[in-house]
Coordinates of C-alpha atoms in Angstrom, one line a residue:
M837 CA 114.7 103.0 114.6
L838 CA 116.8 100.9 117.0
R839 CA 116.3 103.2 120.0
E840 CA 112.5 102.9 119.7
Q841 CA 112.8 99.1 119.6
I842 CA 114.9 99.1 122.7
E843 CA 112.6 101.5 124.5
S844 CA 109.7 99.1 123.7
L845 CA 111.7 96.1 124.9
I846 CA 112.6 97.8 128.2
S847 CA 108.9 98.9 128.7
I848 CA 107.8 95.2 128.4
K849 CA 110.6 94.0 130.7
L850 CA 109.9 96.6 133.4
K851 CA 106.2 96.3 133.4
P852 CA 106.0 93.9 136.4
L853 CA 108.2 96.2 138.4
L854 CA 106.1 99.3 137.5
D855 CA 102.9 97.4 138.3
E856 CA 104.3 96.5 141.7
W857 CA 104.7 100.2 142.5
G858 CA 101.3 101.1 140.9
V859 CA 103.0 103.2 138.2
T860 CA 101.1 103.3 134.9
D861 CA 102.2 106.5 133.1
T862 CA 106.0 106.4 133.1
K863 CA 107.3 106.5 129.5
I864 CA 110.5 104.7 128.9
E865 CA 112.9 107.1 127.1
L866 CA 116.6 106.6 126.3
S867 CA 119.0 109.4 125.7
P868 CA 122.6 109.3 124.2
T869 CA 125.3 109.2 126.8
P870 CA 127.7 112.2 127.1
S871 CA 130.6 110.0 126.0
P872 CA 130.9 106.7 124.1
S873 CA 133.1 105.4 127.0
M874 CA 129.9 105.5 129.1
G875 CA 127.9 103.4 126.8
D876 CA 125.5 104.1 124.0
Y877 CA 122.3 105.1 125.8
A878 CA 121.3 106.2 129.3
L879 CA 118.0 105.3 131.1
N880 CA 117.1 107.8 133.9
T881 CA 113.6 106.3 134.7
A882 CA 114.8 105.4 138.2
L883 CA 115.2 109.1 139.2
R884 CA 111.5 109.7 138.4
L885 CA 110.3 106.6 140.3
A886 CA 111.9 107.3 143.7
K887 CA 108.8 108.8 145.3
A888 CA 106.4 106.0 144.0
A889 CA 108.8 103.2 144.9
K890 CA 109.8 104.7 148.2
M891 CA 113.4 103.8 147.8
P892 CA 116.6 105.5 146.6
P893 CA 117.0 105.9 142.8
I894 CA 120.2 103.8 142.8
K895 CA 118.4 100.9 144.3
I896 CA 115.7 101.2 141.7
A897 CA 118.3 101.3 139.0
E898 CA 119.9 98.1 140.2
R899 CA 116.6 96.3 140.1
M900 CA 115.9 97.6 136.6
A901 CA 119.3 96.5 135.4
G902 CA 118.6 93.0 136.5
L903 CA 115.3 92.9 134.6
I904 CA 116.4 94.4 131.3
E905 CA 119.3 92.0 130.6
D906 CA 119.1 91.0 127.0
E907 CA 121.3 89.8 124.1
C908 CA 121.1 93.2 122.5
F909 CA 123.2 94.6 125.2
S910 CA 126.9 93.8 125.6
K911 CA 127.1 95.8 128.9
I912 CA 124.7 97.3 131.5
E913 CA 126.1 99.6 134.1
V914 CA 124.4 101.3 137.1
L915 CA 125.8 104.8 138.0
N916 CA 124.9 107.3 140.7
P917 CA 122.5 108.8 141.4
G918 CA 120.3 106.3 139.5
Y919 CA 121.3 106.0 135.8
V920 CA 121.4 102.7 133.9
N921 CA 123.9 103.0 131.0
L922 CA 123.5 100.6 128.1
T923 CA 126.1 99.4 125.6
L924 CA 124.6 97.7 122.6
S925 CA 126.0 94.5 121.2
Q926 CA 127.7 94.7 117.8
K927 CA 125.2 92.1 116.6
A928 CA 122.2 94.4 117.5
I929 CA 123.8 97.3 115.7
N930 CA 124.7 95.2 112.6
D931 CA 121.3 93.6 112.4
S932 CA 119.5 96.9 112.7
L933 CA 121.6 98.5 110.0
I934 CA 121.1 95.5 107.6
N935 CA 117.3 95.7 108.3
M936 CA 117.3 99.5 107.7
S937 CA 119.1 99.0 104.4
K938 CA 116.5 96.5 103.2
C939 CA 113.3 98.3 104.5
A940 CA 113.2 101.8 102.9
L941 CA 115.6 103.2 105.5
G942 CA 113.0 102.4 108.1
L943 CA 110.9 105.4 107.1
Q944 CA 107.4 103.9 106.7
E945 CA 107.6 101.4 109.6
D946 CA 104.4 101.3 111.6
S947 CA 103.0 104.1 109.4
V948 CA 99.3 105.0 110.1
Y949 CA 97.1 105.9 107.1
E950 CA 96.3 109.6 107.0
R951 CA 95.1 112.1 104.5
V952 CA 96.8 115.4 104.9
V953 CA 95.9 118.6 103.1
I954 CA 98.7 121.2 103.2
D955 CA 98.1 124.8 102.1
Y956 CA 101.2 126.6 101.1
S957 CA 102.9 129.1 98.7
G958 CA 99.7 131.3 98.5
V959 CA 100.3 133.1 95.2
N960 CA 98.6 136.4 94.4
I961 CA 97.6 136.7 90.8
A962 CA 99.2 139.6 88.9
K963 CA 101.9 140.0 91.5
Q964 CA 105.5 138.6 91.3
L965 CA 106.7 136.2 93.9
H966 CA 109.0 137.8 96.5
V967 CA 111.2 136.6 99.3
G968 CA 108.1 136.1 101.6
H969 CA 106.7 133.5 99.2
L970 CA 110.0 131.7 99.3
R971 CA 109.6 130.7 103.0
S972 CA 106.0 129.5 102.6
T973 CA 106.9 127.6 99.4
I974 CA 110.1 126.0 100.7
I975 CA 108.7 125.1 104.1
G976 CA 105.5 123.7 102.8
D977 CA 107.2 121.7 100.1
A978 CA 109.6 120.1 102.7
I979 CA 106.8 119.2 105.1
S980 CA 104.8 117.7 102.2
R981 CA 107.8 115.5 101.2
V982 CA 108.5 114.4 104.8
L983 CA 104.8 113.4 105.2
E984 CA 104.9 111.5 102.0
S985 CA 108.0 109.6 103.1
Q986 CA 106.0 108.4 106.1
G987 CA 103.3 106.9 103.9
K988 CA 100.8 109.7 104.3
T989 CA 98.5 110.7 101.4
V990 CA 99.4 114.4 100.9
I991 CA 97.0 116.7 99.0
R992 CA 98.8 120.0 98.1
Q993 CA 96.7 123.2 97.8
N994 CA 97.9 126.5 96.4
H995 CA 95.4 129.0 97.8
L996 CA 95.6 131.7 95.1
G997 CA 94.6 135.3 95.8
D998 CA 92.5 135.6 92.6
W999 CA 89.0 136.8 93.5
G1000 CA 88.5 140.3 95.0
L1001 CA 89.0 144.0 94.5
P1002 CA 92.7 143.7 93.6
I1003 CA 91.8 141.5 90.6
A1004 CA 89.1 144.0 89.6
M1005 CA 91.8 146.8 89.7
V1006 CA 94.0 144.8 87.4
L1007 CA 91.1 144.1 85.0
W1008 CA 90.2 147.8 84.9
K1009 CA 93.7 148.8 83.5
A1010 CA 94.5 145.6 81.7
Q1011 CA 91.4 145.5 79.4
P1012 CA 92.7 148.0 76.8
V1013 CA 96.0 146.1 76.7
L1014 CA 94.2 142.8 76.2
R1015 CA 92.0 144.2 73.5
E1016 CA 94.9 145.6 71.5
I1017 CA 96.7 142.2 71.7
E1018 CA 93.6 140.5 70.5
Q1019 CA 93.1 142.9 67.6
K1020 CA 96.7 142.3 66.4
S1021 CA 96.3 138.5 66.9
L1022 CA 99.5 138.4 69.0
N1023 CA 100.6 135.7 71.4
I1024 CA 99.5 136.8 74.9
E1025 CA 102.5 135.4 76.7
D1026 CA 104.9 137.1 74.3
E1027 CA 103.2 140.5 74.8
L1028 CA 102.3 140.5 78.5
T1029 CA 104.5 139.5 81.4
L1030 CA 103.8 139.0 85.1
A1031 CA 106.1 142.0 85.8
E1032 CA 103.9 144.2 83.5
L1033 CA 100.7 142.9 85.2
E1034 CA 102.2 143.9 88.5
E1035 CA 102.9 147.3 87.2
I1036 CA 99.3 147.6 85.9
Y1037 CA 98.1 146.7 89.4
R1038 CA 100.3 149.3 91.0
D1039 CA 99.0 152.0 88.6
S1040 CA 95.5 151.0 89.2
A1041 CA 95.9 150.9 93.0
A1042 CA 97.4 154.4 93.0
A1043 CA 94.6 155.7 90.8
C1044 CA 92.0 154.3 93.1
K1045 CA 93.7 155.7 96.1
D1046 CA 93.7 159.2 94.6
D1047 CA 90.2 159.1 93.2
Q1048 CA 87.2 157.5 94.8
S1049 CA 85.3 157.4 91.5
N1050 CA 88.1 155.1 90.1
R1051 CA 87.6 152.8 93.1
E1052 CA 83.9 152.8 92.5
Q1053 CA 84.4 151.8 88.9
C1054 CA 86.6 148.9 90.0
Q1055 CA 83.9 147.8 92.5
L1056 CA 81.4 147.7 89.5
I1057 CA 83.9 145.5 87.6
L1058 CA 84.2 143.2 90.6
V1059 CA 80.4 142.8 90.8
A1060 CA 80.2 142.1 87.1
L1061 CA 83.0 139.6 87.3
Q1062 CA 81.4 137.8 90.2
N1063 CA 78.0 137.8 88.4
G1064 CA 79.7 135.9 85.5
D1065 CA 80.3 138.6 82.8
K1066 CA 81.8 136.5 80.0
Q1067 CA 84.4 139.0 78.7
L1068 CA 85.6 139.8 82.3
L1069 CA 85.8 136.1 83.0
D1070 CA 87.9 135.5 79.8
D1071 CA 90.2 138.3 80.8
W1072 CA 90.5 137.0 84.3
H1073 CA 91.5 133.6 83.0
T1074 CA 94.1 135.2 80.7
I1075 CA 95.6 137.2 83.6
T1076 CA 95.7 134.1 85.7
Q1077 CA 97.4 132.1 83.0
V1078 CA 100.1 134.7 82.4
S1079 CA 100.7 135.0 86.2
M1080 CA 100.9 131.3 86.8
S1081 CA 103.1 130.6 83.8
E1082 CA 105.9 132.6 85.4
V1083 CA 105.1 131.1 88.8
Y1084 CA 105.5 127.5 87.5
R1085 CA 108.8 128.5 85.8
L1086 CA 110.1 129.5 89.2
Y1087 CA 108.7 126.4 90.9
D1088 CA 110.6 124.3 88.3
V1089 CA 113.9 126.1 89.1
L1090 CA 113.2 125.7 92.9
G1091 CA 112.3 122.0 92.5
V1092 CA 108.9 122.5 94.1
K1093 CA 106.2 119.9 93.6
L1094 CA 103.2 122.2 93.3
K1095 CA 101.2 121.7 90.0
E1096 CA 98.4 123.3 88.2
T1097 CA 96.0 120.7 89.6
D1098 CA 96.9 121.9 93.1
E1099 CA 95.5 125.4 92.4
R1100 CA 92.6 126.3 94.7
G1101 CA 92.1 130.0 94.5
E1102 CA 89.6 132.0 96.4
S1103 CA 87.5 131.8 93.2
F1104 CA 87.2 128.1 93.6
Y1105 CA 85.2 128.6 96.8
R1106 CA 83.0 131.5 95.6
D1107 CA 79.9 129.3 95.1
M1108 CA 80.4 127.8 98.6
L1109 CA 80.3 131.1 100.6
Q1110 CA 76.6 131.4 101.1
D1111 CA 76.4 127.7 102.2
T1112 CA 79.1 128.5 104.7
I1113 CA 77.2 131.4 106.1
D1114 CA 74.1 129.2 106.3
A1115 CA 76.0 126.6 108.1
L1116 CA 77.3 129.2 110.6
I1117 CA 73.8 130.4 111.2
Q1118 CA 72.5 126.9 111.7
C1119 CA 75.0 126.3 114.5
N1120 CA 74.1 129.6 116.1
A1121 CA 77.6 131.0 115.7
V1122 CA 76.8 134.3 114.1
K1123 CA 75.3 137.6 115.3
E1124 CA 74.4 140.7 113.4
S1125 CA 76.5 143.8 114.3
D1126 CA 76.0 147.1 112.4
G1127 CA 74.5 145.2 109.5
A1128 CA 77.4 142.7 109.3
L1129 CA 77.3 139.0 110.3
C1130 CA 80.0 138.3 112.9
V1131 CA 81.2 135.5 115.1
F1132 CA 82.1 136.6 118.7
M1133 CA 84.3 134.3 120.8
D1134 CA 85.2 135.3 124.3
Q1135 CA 88.8 134.0 124.0
F1136 CA 89.7 136.7 121.5
K1137 CA 89.7 140.1 123.0
A1138 CA 91.1 143.6 122.1
K1139 CA 93.4 145.5 124.5
D1140 CA 90.4 147.2 126.0
G1141 CA 88.8 143.9 126.9
S1142 CA 86.1 143.9 124.3
V1143 CA 85.5 140.8 122.3
L1144 CA 87.0 140.9 118.8
P1145 CA 84.5 140.2 116.0
V1146 CA 85.2 137.9 113.1
I1147 CA 83.3 139.4 110.2
V1148 CA 82.1 136.6 107.9
Q1149 CA 79.7 138.7 105.8
K1150 CA 80.0 142.5 105.4
S1151 CA 77.1 144.9 105.7
D1152 CA 77.0 145.3 101.9
G1153 CA 76.7 141.5 101.5
G1154 CA 80.3 140.9 100.5
F1155 CA 82.6 138.3 102.0
N1156 CA 86.0 138.5 103.8
Y1157 CA 89.1 136.3 103.7
E1158 CA 87.7 134.6 106.8
T1159 CA 84.7 133.4 104.9
F1160 CA 86.9 132.0 102.1
D1161 CA 89.0 130.2 104.6
L1162 CA 86.0 128.7 106.4
A1163 CA 84.6 127.5 103.1
A1164 CA 88.0 126.0 102.3
I1165 CA 88.0 124.1 105.7
R1166 CA 84.5 122.7 105.0
Y1167 CA 85.5 121.6 101.5
R1168 CA 88.8 120.0 102.7
I1169 CA 87.0 118.1 105.4
N1170 CA 83.8 117.1 103.6
E1171 CA 85.1 116.6 100.0
L1172 CA 88.8 115.9 100.4
K1173 CA 88.2 113.8 103.5
A1174 CA 91.2 115.3 105.3
D1175 CA 92.4 113.9 108.7
R1176 CA 94.9 116.7 109.1
I1177 CA 94.9 120.2 107.5
I1178 CA 98.1 122.3 107.6
Y1179 CA 98.5 126.0 106.7
V1180 CA 102.0 127.4 106.0
T1181 CA 101.9 131.2 106.3
D1182 CA 103.9 134.0 108.0
S1183 CA 103.5 134.6 111.7
R1184 CA 101.4 137.8 111.1
Q1185 CA 98.4 135.5 110.4
I1186 CA 98.6 133.6 113.7
L1187 CA 95.5 135.3 115.1
H1188 CA 93.6 134.9 111.9
F1189 CA 94.1 131.1 111.9
E1190 CA 93.4 130.8 115.6
Q1191 CA 90.1 132.4 115.0
I1192 CA 89.2 130.3 112.0
F1193 CA 90.1 127.1 113.7
A1194 CA 88.1 128.2 116.8
I1195 CA 85.0 128.8 114.6
A1196 CA 85.5 125.3 113.0
D1197 CA 85.7 123.8 116.4
L1198 CA 82.7 125.8 117.6
C1199 CA 80.5 124.4 114.8
G1200 CA 81.8 120.9 115.2
W1201 CA 83.3 120.8 111.7
S1202 CA 86.7 119.7 112.8
D1203 CA 85.8 117.2 115.6
N1204 CA 87.9 114.5 114.0
V1205 CA 90.3 116.6 112.1
K1206 CA 93.6 118.2 113.2
L1207 CA 94.0 121.8 112.2
E1208 CA 97.5 123.3 112.3
H1209 CA 99.1 126.6 111.5
V1210 CA 102.8 126.4 110.5
A1211 CA 103.9 130.0 111.2
F1212 CA 107.3 131.4 110.2
G1213 CA 109.3 134.6 110.8
S1214 CA 110.8 137.1 108.4
V1215 CA 113.9 137.0 106.3
L1216 CA 116.4 139.7 107.4
G1217 CA 119.3 141.3 105.6
E1218 CA 122.7 141.4 107.3
D1219 CA 121.7 144.7 108.8
N1220 CA 119.1 142.8 110.8
K1221 CA 116.3 144.6 109.0
P1222 CA 113.7 143.0 106.6
L1223 CA 115.4 141.9 103.4
K1224 CA 114.7 144.6 100.8
T1225 CA 116.2 146.1 97.7
R1226 CA 118.2 149.3 98.1
S1227 CA 115.1 151.2 97.0
G1228 CA 113.1 149.6 99.8
E1229 CA 111.1 147.2 97.7
N1230 CA 110.5 143.5 98.3
I1231 CA 113.2 141.4 96.6
K1232 CA 111.8 139.4 93.7
L1233 CA 112.2 135.7 94.0
A1234 CA 113.3 135.4 90.4
D1235 CA 116.2 137.9 91.1
L1236 CA 117.2 136.1 94.3
M1237 CA 117.3 132.7 92.6
Q1238 CA 119.4 134.0 89.7
E1239 CA 121.9 135.6 92.0
A1240 CA 122.1 132.4 94.0
I1241 CA 123.0 130.5 90.9
E1242 CA 125.5 133.0 89.7
R1243 CA 127.3 133.1 93.1
A1244 CA 127.3 129.3 93.2
Y1245 CA 128.8 129.2 89.7
S1246 CA 131.8 131.2 91.0
V1247 CA 132.3 128.7 93.8
V1248 CA 132.0 125.7 91.6
N1249 CA 134.3 127.2 88.9
E1250 CA 136.9 127.9 91.5
K1251 CA 136.7 124.5 93.2
N1252 CA 136.5 122.2 90.2
Q1253 CA 137.6 123.6 86.9
S1254 CA 137.8 120.2 85.3
L1255 CA 134.0 120.0 85.0
S1256 CA 132.5 120.8 81.6
E1257 CA 130.8 124.1 81.2
E1258 CA 127.4 122.4 80.9
R1259 CA 128.1 120.5 84.1
K1260 CA 129.3 123.6 85.9
Q1261 CA 126.0 125.4 85.0
E1262 CA 124.0 122.4 86.2
V1263 CA 125.9 122.0 89.5
A1264 CA 125.7 125.8 90.1
R1265 CA 121.9 125.7 89.8
M1266 CA 121.7 122.7 92.2
V1267 CA 124.2 124.2 94.7
G1268 CA 122.8 127.8 94.6
I1269 CA 119.1 126.8 95.0
G1270 CA 120.1 124.1 97.6
A1271 CA 122.0 126.7 99.6
V1272 CA 119.0 129.1 99.6
K1273 CA 116.6 126.4 100.6
Y1274 CA 118.8 125.0 103.3
A1275 CA 119.6 128.4 104.8
D1276 CA 115.9 128.8 105.3
L1277 CA 114.9 125.3 106.5
S1278 CA 117.8 124.9 108.9
H1279 CA 116.5 127.7 111.1
E1280 CA 113.7 127.3 113.6
R1281 CA 110.9 128.5 111.3
I1282 CA 109.1 130.8 113.8
K1283 CA 112.2 132.9 114.2
D1284 CA 113.5 135.5 111.8
Y1285 CA 116.8 134.6 110.2
V1286 CA 119.6 136.6 108.5
F1287 CA 120.1 136.0 104.8
A1288 CA 123.9 136.0 104.3
W1289 CA 125.3 134.8 100.9
D1290 CA 128.9 134.0 102.0
R1291 CA 127.6 131.9 105.0
M1292 CA 125.0 130.0 103.1
L1293 CA 127.3 129.1 100.2
A1294 CA 130.2 127.9 102.4
L1295 CA 131.5 124.4 101.9
D1296 CA 131.9 124.0 105.7
G1297 CA 129.6 124.4 108.6
N1298 CA 125.8 123.8 108.7
T1299 CA 125.1 124.7 105.1
G1300 CA 123.4 123.0 102.1
P1301 CA 126.7 122.9 100.1
Y1302 CA 128.4 121.1 103.0
L1303 CA 125.8 118.4 102.9
Q1304 CA 126.0 118.1 99.1
Y1305 CA 129.8 117.9 99.3
A1306 CA 129.6 115.1 101.9
H1307 CA 127.3 113.2 99.5
A1308 CA 129.6 113.9 96.5
R1309 CA 132.6 112.7 98.5
I1310 CA 131.0 109.4 99.2
C1311 CA 130.1 109.0 95.5
S1312 CA 133.8 109.6 94.7
I1313 CA 134.9 106.7 97.0
F1314 CA 132.8 104.3 95.0
R1315 CA 134.0 105.8 91.7
K1316 CA 137.6 105.6 92.7
G1317 CA 137.2 101.9 93.7
D1318 CA 135.0 101.2 90.6
I1319 CA 132.5 99.7 93.0
D1320 CA 128.7 99.3 92.5
E1321 CA 127.3 100.2 96.0
N1322 CA 124.4 97.7 95.3
T1323 CA 126.9 94.9 95.7
I1324 CA 127.8 96.0 99.3
D1325 CA 125.5 94.7 102.0
G1326 CA 127.5 94.3 105.1
P1327 CA 128.0 93.0 107.7
V1328 CA 129.3 95.8 109.8
I1329 CA 132.4 95.4 112.0
L1330 CA 132.9 98.2 114.4
E1331 CA 136.6 98.4 115.2
E1332 CA 136.9 102.1 115.9
I1333 CA 134.8 104.3 118.1
I1334 CA 134.0 106.7 115.3
E1335 CA 132.5 103.8 113.3
R1336 CA 130.2 103.0 116.2
I1337 CA 129.2 106.6 116.5
L1338 CA 128.4 106.8 112.7
A1339 CA 126.4 103.5 112.8
L1340 CA 124.3 104.8 115.8
K1341 CA 123.7 108.2 114.1
L1342 CA 122.5 106.4 110.9
L1343 CA 120.0 104.5 113.0
E1344 CA 118.5 107.8 114.3
F1345 CA 117.3 108.8 110.8
S1346 CA 113.7 107.6 111.1
R1347 CA 113.5 109.2 114.5
A1348 CA 114.5 112.6 113.1
V1349 CA 112.0 112.3 110.2
K1350 CA 109.2 111.3 112.6
S1351 CA 109.9 114.3 114.7
V1352 CA 109.4 116.6 111.7
E1353 CA 106.2 114.7 110.8
K1354 CA 104.9 115.3 114.3
E1355 CA 106.2 118.8 115.0
L1356 CA 106.3 120.3 111.5
R1357 CA 109.7 121.8 112.1
P1358 CA 112.1 121.0 109.2
H1359 CA 115.1 122.3 111.0
L1360 CA 115.1 119.1 113.1
L1361 CA 115.9 117.1 110.0
C1362 CA 118.5 119.7 108.9
T1363 CA 120.2 119.4 112.3
Y1364 CA 120.3 115.6 112.0
L1365 CA 121.7 115.6 108.5
Y1366 CA 124.4 118.1 109.5
E1367 CA 125.4 116.0 112.5
L1368 CA 125.5 112.9 110.2
A1369 CA 127.7 114.6 107.7
D1370 CA 130.0 115.9 110.4
V1371 CA 130.3 112.4 111.9
F1372 CA 131.0 110.9 108.5
T1373 CA 133.7 113.5 107.9
R1374 CA 135.4 112.4 111.1
F1375 CA 135.0 108.8 110.1
Y1376 CA 136.5 109.5 106.6
D1377 CA 139.5 111.3 108.2
Q1378 CA 140.2 108.5 110.7
C1379 CA 139.3 105.3 108.9
P1380 CA 140.8 104.2 105.6
V1381 CA 138.1 102.7 103.4
L1382 CA 139.4 101.2 100.1
N1383 CA 142.7 100.0 101.5
S1384 CA 141.4 98.7 104.8
E1385 CA 141.1 95.0 106.0
F1386 CA 137.5 96.1 107.0
R1387 CA 136.9 97.4 103.5
D1388 CA 133.4 95.9 102.9
S1389 CA 132.2 97.0 106.4
R1390 CA 133.3 100.5 105.9
L1391 CA 131.9 100.7 102.4
F1392 CA 128.6 99.6 103.8
L1393 CA 128.8 102.5 106.3
C1394 CA 129.6 104.8 103.3
K1395 CA 126.7 103.4 101.3
M1396 CA 124.2 103.8 104.2
T1397 CA 125.4 107.4 104.9
R1398 CA 125.0 108.3 101.2
Q1399 CA 121.5 106.8 101.0
V1400 CA 120.4 108.7 104.2
L1401 CA 121.9 112.0 103.0
A1402 CA 120.2 111.6 99.6
A1403 CA 116.9 110.7 101.2
G1404 CA 117.1 113.5 103.7
L1405 CA 118.1 116.1 101.1
D1406 CA 115.3 115.0 98.9
M1407 CA 112.8 115.6 101.7
L1408 CA 114.2 119.1 101.9
G1409 CA 113.8 119.5 98.1
I1410 CA 117.6 119.7 97.7
D1411 CA 119.5 117.9 95.0
A1412 CA 122.1 115.3 96.2
L1413 CA 125.2 115.7 93.9
S1414 CA 127.5 113.0 92.7
E1415 CA 130.3 115.5 92.1
M1416 CA 131.1 119.1 92.9

């Protein structure tokens, strides 16, 4: 927050000088100095202006230093070959921290109104969530929370896979089971689980693979379903209800904000598909190829140089995933009035979304809308191979979460046996789930990452439990002193270097959050929070708090650190603990 204000101040003060040299596109950016002894921030603009100004950078830096003198700086120093090092006054730091504490941690300052639609999780009906869904769900939820913290209107969308041949396969085998449950007047959710539905799908898929007549029978069921057969529609609703009941249970444990009202399955767009085809025809985007309607774009080519077709309507009149996604884009632009649409899926779908976005651009649908694909890599085991069970199957998310909680319980029980059993269970859930989430979010999302239990549950290093422990440690300071943090409001007196470092790191919070809003890379926030926790640990080790003559000042630094950690963890969907 403070750095941006200083950059703006310097831009204004240097404008006459830049105008003199005819420079209009030089952005003023400050960077932290390598050492606190060299000041707080360094300005290297002079190095980039040497050619335009036709003078040595050191001379330019000297002229700049004279122009930017201000009460917010206690020292301005010019260094070879052309750096201007700036030391902030204690008053500037104090005033900025006080303002930050009173203004929502600076998060919504200068916020621009924007409606953002974010498509994530992408559940498939009649299939259990596995570790792949974990990444989409966690990353999408974190980005949604960050955008909301910036004052954006966020519209979550869970694009369910609920309308196609796989559903017809489930219906084919599930119908006898459903009729038996009805005849016995049993509770459907007591008699049929998502795991059993997945088994039904597997049996059906295998039967269709072995016998073409079975596949044809499922095709007939699909046609009847899509034509509105009442019994099939009722069964389809039942299967969806059973599936999503388990999904929402897992969402609740994960602390994810997706709700039933956010569901937008493929079925939701089924009556929009023909209109979408008509719109494509109207803008001359489609051509017929072997009876199918396709979009050909020269920028997408196969290895042999031929243009890759995007099939939007098959030769039999059916529709593909591409058609559903195009219909969804039109709905989100025209009906939801989106300014920005974000899709969170694995990197295997990069080409798909590049093509879909290109079609939307070709037709002029997205002229005033930003379309973005947030791609992510795979979760690997410690053998650096995709994380699987020993039998080679995808790891079920429910099993993964349960193991996380059990492992966290062992850590909590060992570290703090004084907690009640109920509290241990509660803390174990928050630590275990938080550890899994942070391990995912703290890595650059496009890269694969190794899932290692011991590393992610460690109470030191760049882990979720380390951040939660730092927050709990601050809470313990206020408990020990029997102090209400709301009574602590500064001012800050920076006597030690580490106090200054901590204060400046706190003032970088809004910058870190804004970088995530812009780049959609949650690991940037994780890195910031880890660095803040690390600085606070050094401050805690070097500076007495409760028994210090600077007690109120240091308590204020503790309060601000706790609030920033809590806010940052909340954006990641991780609980901030008061004790561990």
